[in-house]
Structure formats: C-alpha cells, structure tokens
JSON list of C-alpha atoms in Angstrom, two decimals:
[
{"chain": "A", "resi": 1, "resn": "UNK", "atom": "CA", "xyz": [125.78, 92.03, 52.22]},
{"chain": "A", "resi": 2, "resn": "UNK", "atom": "CA", "xyz": [123.37, 91.98, 55.15]},
{"chain": "A", "resi": 3, "resn": "UNK", "atom": "CA", "xyz": [119.87, 93.31, 54.83]},
{"chain": "A", "resi": 4, "resn": "UNK", "atom": "CA", "xyz": [120.04, 95.23, 58.14]},
{"chain": "A", "resi": 5, "resn": "UNK", "atom": "CA", "xyz": [122.71, 96.89, 60.24]},
{"chain": "A", "resi": 6, "resn": "UNK", "atom": "CA", "xyz": [121.27, 95.74, 63.58]},
{"chain": "A", "resi": 7, "resn": "UNK", "atom": "CA", "xyz": [118.69, 93.09, 64.41]},
{"chain": "A", "resi": 8, "resn": "UNK", "atom": "CA", "xyz": [117.27, 91.75, 67.64]},
{"chain": "A", "resi": 9, "resn": "UNK", "atom": "CA", "xyz": [115.75, 88.43, 68.63]},
{"chain": "A", "resi": 10, "resn": "UNK", "atom": "CA", "xyz": [114.81, 86.67, 71.82]},
{"chain": "A", "resi": 11, "resn": "UNK", "atom": "CA", "xyz": [114.38, 83.20, 73.19]},
{"chain": "A", "resi": 12, "resn": "UNK", "atom": "CA", "xyz": [115.08, 80.66, 75.88]},
{"chain": "A", "resi": 13, "resn": "UNK", "atom": "CA", "xyz": [117.39, 78.50, 73.74]},
{"chain": "A", "resi": 14, "resn": "UNK", "atom": "CA", "xyz": [117.11, 75.48, 76.00]},
{"chain": "A", "resi": 15, "resn": "UNK", "atom": "CA", "xyz": [118.80, 72.38, 74.61]},
{"chain": "A", "resi": 16, "resn": "UNK", "atom": "CA", "xyz": [120.22, 74.05, 71.50]},
{"chain": "A", "resi": 17, "resn": "UNK", "atom": "CA", "xyz": [118.77, 72.04, 68.60]},
{"chain": "A", "resi": 18, "resn": "UNK", "atom": "CA", "xyz": [118.74, 72.22, 64.81]},
{"chain": "A", "resi": 19, "resn": "UNK", "atom": "CA", "xyz": [115.77, 74.62, 64.82]},
{"chain": "A", "resi": 20, "resn": "UNK", "atom": "CA", "xyz": [117.62, 77.06, 67.09]},
{"chain": "A", "resi": 21, "resn": "UNK", "atom": "CA", "xyz": [120.76, 76.77, 64.98]},
{"chain": "A", "resi": 22, "resn": "UNK", "atom": "CA", "xyz": [118.94, 77.49, 61.71]},
{"chain": "A", "resi": 23, "resn": "UNK", "atom": "CA", "xyz": [117.11, 80.42, 63.38]},
{"chain": "A", "resi": 24, "resn": "UNK", "atom": "CA", "xyz": [120.42, 81.90, 64.56]},
{"chain": "A", "resi": 25, "resn": "UNK", "atom": "CA", "xyz": [122.02, 81.39, 61.14]},
{"chain": "A", "resi": 26, "resn": "UNK", "atom": "CA", "xyz": [119.08, 83.23, 59.58]},
{"chain": "A", "resi": 27, "resn": "UNK", "atom": "CA", "xyz": [119.53, 86.13, 62.03]},
{"chain": "A", "resi": 28, "resn": "UNK", "atom": "CA", "xyz": [123.20, 86.49, 61.10]},
{"chain": "A", "resi": 29, "resn": "UNK", "atom": "CA", "xyz": [122.31, 86.46, 57.40]},
{"chain": "A", "resi": 30, "resn": "UNK", "atom": "CA", "xyz": [119.82, 89.25, 58.05]},
{"chain": "A", "resi": 31, "resn": "UNK", "atom": "CA", "xyz": [121.86, 91.50, 60.33]},
{"chain": "A", "resi": 32, "resn": "UNK", "atom": "CA", "xyz": [125.43, 92.68, 60.58]},
{"chain": "A", "resi": 33, "resn": "UNK", "atom": "CA", "xyz": [125.01, 93.09, 64.35]},
{"chain": "A", "resi": 34, "resn": "UNK", "atom": "CA", "xyz": [122.73, 90.72, 66.27]},
{"chain": "A", "resi": 35, "resn": "UNK", "atom": "CA", "xyz": [121.40, 91.24, 69.79]},
{"chain": "A", "resi": 36, "resn": "UNK", "atom": "CA", "xyz": [120.09, 88.05, 71.37]},
{"chain": "A", "resi": 37, "resn": "UNK", "atom": "CA", "xyz": [117.77, 88.46, 74.34]},
{"chain": "A", "resi": 38, "resn": "UNK", "atom": "CA", "xyz": [118.15, 85.32, 76.44]},
{"chain": "A", "resi": 39, "resn": "UNK", "atom": "CA", "xyz": [115.36, 84.72, 78.94]},
{"chain": "A", "resi": 40, "resn": "UNK", "atom": "CA", "xyz": [116.44, 84.76, 82.58]},
{"chain": "A", "resi": 41, "resn": "UNK", "atom": "CA", "xyz": [115.78, 82.04, 85.11]},
{"chain": "A", "resi": 42, "resn": "UNK", "atom": "CA", "xyz": [113.10, 84.29, 86.65]},
{"chain": "A", "resi": 43, "resn": "UNK", "atom": "CA", "xyz": [111.33, 84.63, 83.29]},
{"chain": "A", "resi": 44, "resn": "UNK", "atom": "CA", "xyz": [111.47, 80.86, 82.77]},
{"chain": "A", "resi": 45, "resn": "UNK", "atom": "CA", "xyz": [110.09, 80.17, 86.27]},
{"chain": "A", "resi": 46, "resn": "UNK", "atom": "CA", "xyz": [107.04, 82.33, 85.51]},
{"chain": "A", "resi": 47, "resn": "UNK", "atom": "CA", "xyz": [106.39, 81.52, 81.83]},
{"chain": "A", "resi": 48, "resn": "UNK", "atom": "CA", "xyz": [107.55, 77.93, 81.46]},
{"chain": "A", "resi": 49, "resn": "UNK", "atom": "CA", "xyz": [106.46, 76.44, 84.77]},
{"chain": "A", "resi": 50, "resn": "UNK", "atom": "CA", "xyz": [105.86, 72.90, 83.54]},
{"chain": "A", "resi": 51, "resn": "UNK", "atom": "CA", "xyz": [109.25, 72.52, 81.88]},
{"chain": "A", "resi": 52, "resn": "UNK", "atom": "CA", "xyz": [112.65, 71.52, 83.14]},
{"chain": "A", "resi": 53, "resn": "UNK", "atom": "CA", "xyz": [114.96, 74.10, 81.63]},
{"chain": "A", "resi": 54, "resn": "UNK", "atom": "CA", "xyz": [118.70, 74.59, 82.07]},
{"chain": "A", "resi": 55, "resn": "UNK", "atom": "CA", "xyz": [119.89, 77.64, 84.01]},
{"chain": "A", "resi": 56, "resn": "UNK", "atom": "CA", "xyz": [120.54, 80.95, 82.30]},
{"chain": "A", "resi": 57, "resn": "UNK", "atom": "CA", "xyz": [124.31, 80.44, 82.66]},
{"chain": "A", "resi": 58, "resn": "UNK", "atom": "CA", "xyz": [124.16, 76.94, 81.09]},
{"chain": "A", "resi": 59, "resn": "UNK", "atom": "CA", "xyz": [122.01, 78.18, 78.21]},
{"chain": "A", "resi": 60, "resn": "UNK", "atom": "CA", "xyz": [124.25, 81.21, 77.64]},
{"chain": "A", "resi": 61, "resn": "UNK", "atom": "CA", "xyz": [127.36, 79.00, 77.65]},
{"chain": "A", "resi": 62, "resn": "UNK", "atom": "CA", "xyz": [125.92, 76.62, 75.03]},
{"chain": "A", "resi": 63, "resn": "UNK", "atom": "CA", "xyz": [124.73, 79.54, 72.92]},
{"chain": "A", "resi": 64, "resn": "UNK", "atom": "CA", "xyz": [128.17, 81.18, 73.12]},
{"chain": "A", "resi": 65, "resn": "UNK", "atom": "CA", "xyz": [129.91, 77.95, 72.10]},
{"chain": "A", "resi": 66, "resn": "UNK", "atom": "CA", "xyz": [127.67, 77.64, 69.05]},
{"chain": "A", "resi": 67, "resn": "UNK", "atom": "CA", "xyz": [128.24, 81.30, 68.07]},
{"chain": "A", "resi": 68, "resn": "UNK", "atom": "CA", "xyz": [131.99, 80.75, 68.35]},
{"chain": "A", "resi": 69, "resn": "UNK", "atom": "CA", "xyz": [131.63, 77.78, 66.01]},
{"chain": "A", "resi": 70, "resn": "UNK", "atom": "CA", "xyz": [129.78, 80.05, 63.54]},
{"chain": "A", "resi": 71, "resn": "UNK", "atom": "CA", "xyz": [132.60, 82.60, 63.88]},
{"chain": "A", "resi": 72, "resn": "UNK", "atom": "CA", "xyz": [130.16, 85.44, 64.65]},
{"chain": "A", "resi": 73, "resn": "UNK", "atom": "CA", "xyz": [131.14, 86.28, 68.24]},
{"chain": "A", "resi": 74, "resn": "UNK", "atom": "CA", "xyz": [132.35, 89.74, 67.19]},
{"chain": "A", "resi": 75, "resn": "UNK", "atom": "CA", "xyz": [128.90, 90.50, 65.73]},
{"chain": "A", "resi": 76, "resn": "UNK", "atom": "CA", "xyz": [126.72, 89.43, 68.66]},
{"chain": "A", "resi": 77, "resn": "UNK", "atom": "CA", "xyz": [125.61, 90.66, 72.03]},
{"chain": "A", "resi": 78, "resn": "UNK", "atom": "CA", "xyz": [123.75, 88.33, 74.40]},
{"chain": "A", "resi": 79, "resn": "UNK", "atom": "CA", "xyz": [121.66, 90.13, 77.01]},
{"chain": "A", "resi": 80, "resn": "UNK", "atom": "CA", "xyz": [119.40, 88.77, 79.77]},
{"chain": "A", "resi": 81, "resn": "UNK", "atom": "CA", "xyz": [115.71, 89.57, 79.28]},
{"chain": "A", "resi": 82, "resn": "UNK", "atom": "CA", "xyz": [112.92, 89.50, 81.86]},
{"chain": "A", "resi": 83, "resn": "UNK", "atom": "CA", "xyz": [110.07, 90.08, 79.39]},
{"chain": "A", "resi": 84, "resn": "UNK", "atom": "CA", "xyz": [109.35, 90.04, 75.66]},
{"chain": "A", "resi": 85, "resn": "UNK", "atom": "CA", "xyz": [110.66, 93.60, 75.23]},
{"chain": "A", "resi": 86, "resn": "UNK", "atom": "CA", "xyz": [114.26, 93.31, 76.39]},
{"chain": "A", "resi": 87, "resn": "UNK", "atom": "CA", "xyz": [116.05, 96.39, 75.01]},
{"chain": "A", "resi": 88, "resn": "UNK", "atom": "CA", "xyz": [113.64, 96.96, 72.11]},
{"chain": "A", "resi": 89, "resn": "UNK", "atom": "CA", "xyz": [112.01, 99.92, 73.87]},
{"chain": "A", "resi": 90, "resn": "UNK", "atom": "CA", "xyz": [115.26, 101.76, 74.55]},
{"chain": "A", "resi": 91, "resn": "UNK", "atom": "CA", "xyz": [115.55, 105.17, 72.91]},
{"chain": "A", "resi": 92, "resn": "UNK", "atom": "CA", "xyz": [119.36, 104.83, 73.04]},
{"chain": "A", "resi": 93, "resn": "UNK", "atom": "CA", "xyz": [119.65, 101.67, 70.96]},
{"chain": "A", "resi": 94, "resn": "UNK", "atom": "CA", "xyz": [118.97, 101.39, 67.26]},
{"chain": "A", "resi": 95, "resn": "UNK", "atom": "CA", "xyz": [117.53, 98.19, 65.86]},
{"chain": "A", "resi": 96, "resn": "UNK", "atom": "CA", "xyz": [116.33, 97.85, 62.28]},
{"chain": "A", "resi": 97, "resn": "UNK", "atom": "CA", "xyz": [114.44, 94.58, 62.55]},
{"chain": "A", "resi": 98, "resn": "UNK", "atom": "CA", "xyz": [113.12, 91.89, 64.84]},
{"chain": "A", "resi": 99, "resn": "UNK", "atom": "CA", "xyz": [113.89, 88.33, 63.82]},
{"chain": "A", "resi": 100, "resn": "UNK", "atom": "CA", "xyz": [111.05, 86.10, 64.99]},
{"chain": "A", "resi": 101, "resn": "UNK", "atom": "CA", "xyz": [109.81, 82.59, 64.47]},
{"chain": "A", "resi": 102, "resn": "UNK", "atom": "CA", "xyz": [106.33, 82.28, 63.05]},
{"chain": "A", "resi": 103, "resn": "UNK", "atom": "CA", "xyz": [105.12, 81.27, 66.52]},
{"chain": "A", "resi": 104, "resn": "UNK", "atom": "CA", "xyz": [106.59, 84.48, 68.04]},
{"chain": "A", "resi": 105, "resn": "UNK", "atom": "CA", "xyz": [105.10, 86.80, 65.41]},
{"chain": "A", "resi": 106, "resn": "UNK", "atom": "CA", "xyz": [102.48, 88.03, 67.87]},
{"chain": "A", "resi": 107, "resn": "UNK", "atom": "CA", "xyz": [105.19, 89.10, 70.34]},
{"chain": "A", "resi": 108, "resn": "UNK", "atom": "CA", "xyz": [106.97, 91.04, 67.57]},
{"chain": "A", "resi": 109, "resn": "UNK", "atom": "CA", "xyz": [103.69, 92.84, 66.83]},
{"chain": "A", "resi": 110, "resn": "UNK", "atom": "CA", "xyz": [103.24, 93.65, 70.54]},
{"chain": "A", "resi": 111, "resn": "UNK", "atom": "CA", "xyz": [106.78, 95.06, 70.66]},
{"chain": "A", "resi": 112, "resn": "UNK", "atom": "CA", "xyz": [106.07, 97.29, 67.65]},
{"chain": "A", "resi": 113, "resn": "UNK", "atom": "CA", "xyz": [102.80, 98.51, 69.17]},
{"chain": "A", "resi": 114, "resn": "UNK", "atom": "CA", "xyz": [104.64, 99.50, 72.36]},
{"chain": "A", "resi": 115, "resn": "UNK", "atom": "CA", "xyz": [107.37, 101.18, 70.28]},
{"chain": "A", "resi": 116, "resn": "UNK", "atom": "CA", "xyz": [104.70, 103.24, 68.49]},
{"chain": "A", "resi": 117, "resn": "UNK", "atom": "CA", "xyz": [103.25, 104.31, 71.85]},
{"chain": "A", "resi": 118, "resn": "UNK", "atom": "CA", "xyz": [106.74, 105.46, 72.87]},
{"chain": "A", "resi": 119, "resn": "UNK", "atom": "CA", "xyz": [107.18, 107.33, 69.54]},
{"chain": "A", "resi": 120, "resn": "UNK", "atom": "CA", "xyz": [109.93, 104.94, 68.42]},
{"chain": "A", "resi": 121, "resn": "UNK", "atom": "CA", "xyz": [110.12, 103.72, 64.82]},
{"chain": "A", "resi": 122, "resn": "UNK", "atom": "CA", "xyz": [108.43, 100.43, 64.08]},
{"chain": "A", "resi": 123, "resn": "UNK", "atom": "CA", "xyz": [110.88, 97.59, 63.45]},
{"chain": "A", "resi": 124, "resn": "UNK", "atom": "CA", "xyz": [110.69, 95.44, 60.35]},
{"chain": "A", "resi": 125, "resn": "UNK", "atom": "CA", "xyz": [109.60, 91.92, 61.32]},
{"chain": "A", "resi": 126, "resn": "UNK", "atom": "CA", "xyz": [111.52, 89.15, 59.58]},
{"chain": "A", "resi": 127, "resn": "UNK", "atom": "CA", "xyz": [109.83, 85.78, 60.05]},
{"chain": "A", "resi": 128, "resn": "UNK", "atom": "CA", "xyz": [111.57, 82.44, 60.21]},
{"chain": "A", "resi": 129, "resn": "UNK", "atom": "CA", "xyz": [109.57, 79.27, 59.66]},
{"chain": "A", "resi": 130, "resn": "UNK", "atom": "CA", "xyz": [110.11, 76.62, 62.30]},
{"chain": "A", "resi": 131, "resn": "UNK", "atom": "CA", "xyz": [112.31, 73.73, 61.22]},
{"chain": "A", "resi": 132, "resn": "UNK", "atom": "CA", "xyz": [110.36, 70.50, 60.89]},
{"chain": "A", "resi": 133, "resn": "UNK", "atom": "CA", "xyz": [111.43, 67.06, 62.07]},
{"chain": "A", "resi": 134, "resn": "UNK", "atom": "CA", "xyz": [110.99, 63.96, 59.94]},
{"chain": "A", "resi": 135, "resn": "UNK", "atom": "CA", "xyz": [107.46, 63.55, 61.27]},
{"chain": "A", "resi": 136, "resn": "UNK", "atom": "CA", "xyz": [106.51, 66.98, 59.87]},
{"chain": "A", "resi": 137, "resn": "UNK", "atom": "CA", "xyz": [106.14, 68.58, 63.29]},
{"chain": "A", "resi": 138, "resn": "UNK", "atom": "CA", "xyz": [108.25, 71.52, 64.43]},
{"chain": "A", "resi": 139, "resn": "UNK", "atom": "CA", "xyz": [111.46, 70.72, 66.26]},
{"chain": "A", "resi": 140, "resn": "UNK", "atom": "CA", "xyz": [111.34, 72.07, 69.81]},
{"chain": "A", "resi": 141, "resn": "UNK", "atom": "CA", "xyz": [113.17, 71.64, 73.08]},
{"chain": "A", "resi": 142, "resn": "UNK", "atom": "CA", "xyz": [110.05, 70.27, 74.73]},
{"chain": "A", "resi": 143, "resn": "UNK", "atom": "CA", "xyz": [109.66, 67.54, 72.09]}
]
C-alpha cells in the first residue's frame, strides 16, 4: 500500500546513478502515481552553467529505460520543467506530496509557500537522504 495517491518530484537526472535510482525507488514506494519534472535544456543552461549535461531527450530516454526496468511505466508521467514549480501550482492537478532530497528541501518549502499564496493546499514533504559513496560523500553526477 502506498502512502499517497499522487506524488511529484523534480530533477535533472544527468548520468543516472545509484543515488538517482534509490530516490526514484523511494518515490514509487511513497506514491501510486508519480510525476517527474525533468529540467529542460533551457533550465540547465541557466542554472547549471559550469556543467556538461546531456540533452533533455537523452536524459528522458535514460530515465524511461530505468523506469521500464522497475516496471512502473504505467504509474509515471515525465514532464519538462522550466523552473522549480513545474505543475505544482496547477489548480487542475492534485498532488499529495513532494518527494525531495535533503538538499532540495528548501525548494519544496518555496513551492508550498507559493501554493499557499494561490490558496492551494500545502503538500506533504517527504525527504530522501542522499546516497553516500564509499568515501562518505553524497553520490552526484558532478562527482
């Protein structure tokens, strides 16, 4: 039994690594339906200027392959996002929770503040601790 009907999360998911995979597995444990906001090339060019990141299409393809391997394709929707909000401010969509890494907690709080301003219900924030490498530091695409 899943804790929530519908959850949302966002990310760049460049070079899909163990940390990403564990984060996605956590999201599917939490929610029956999962919306993944995948940052666009435009977003990446503005917010991750000093990084070499695969194109949106490449990242989406790798993400889709992994979700197929998990056998959750019928429970997921991948959408392009240009900002941290994605579809979280839509009055027409119902989300119960935001799945966020501990480093993205601040963004989840910002989303909830904006939802309050728009008279939308606050979303539960479910935090996922970053997966650590053998050296004790968080696994990341940039490492």
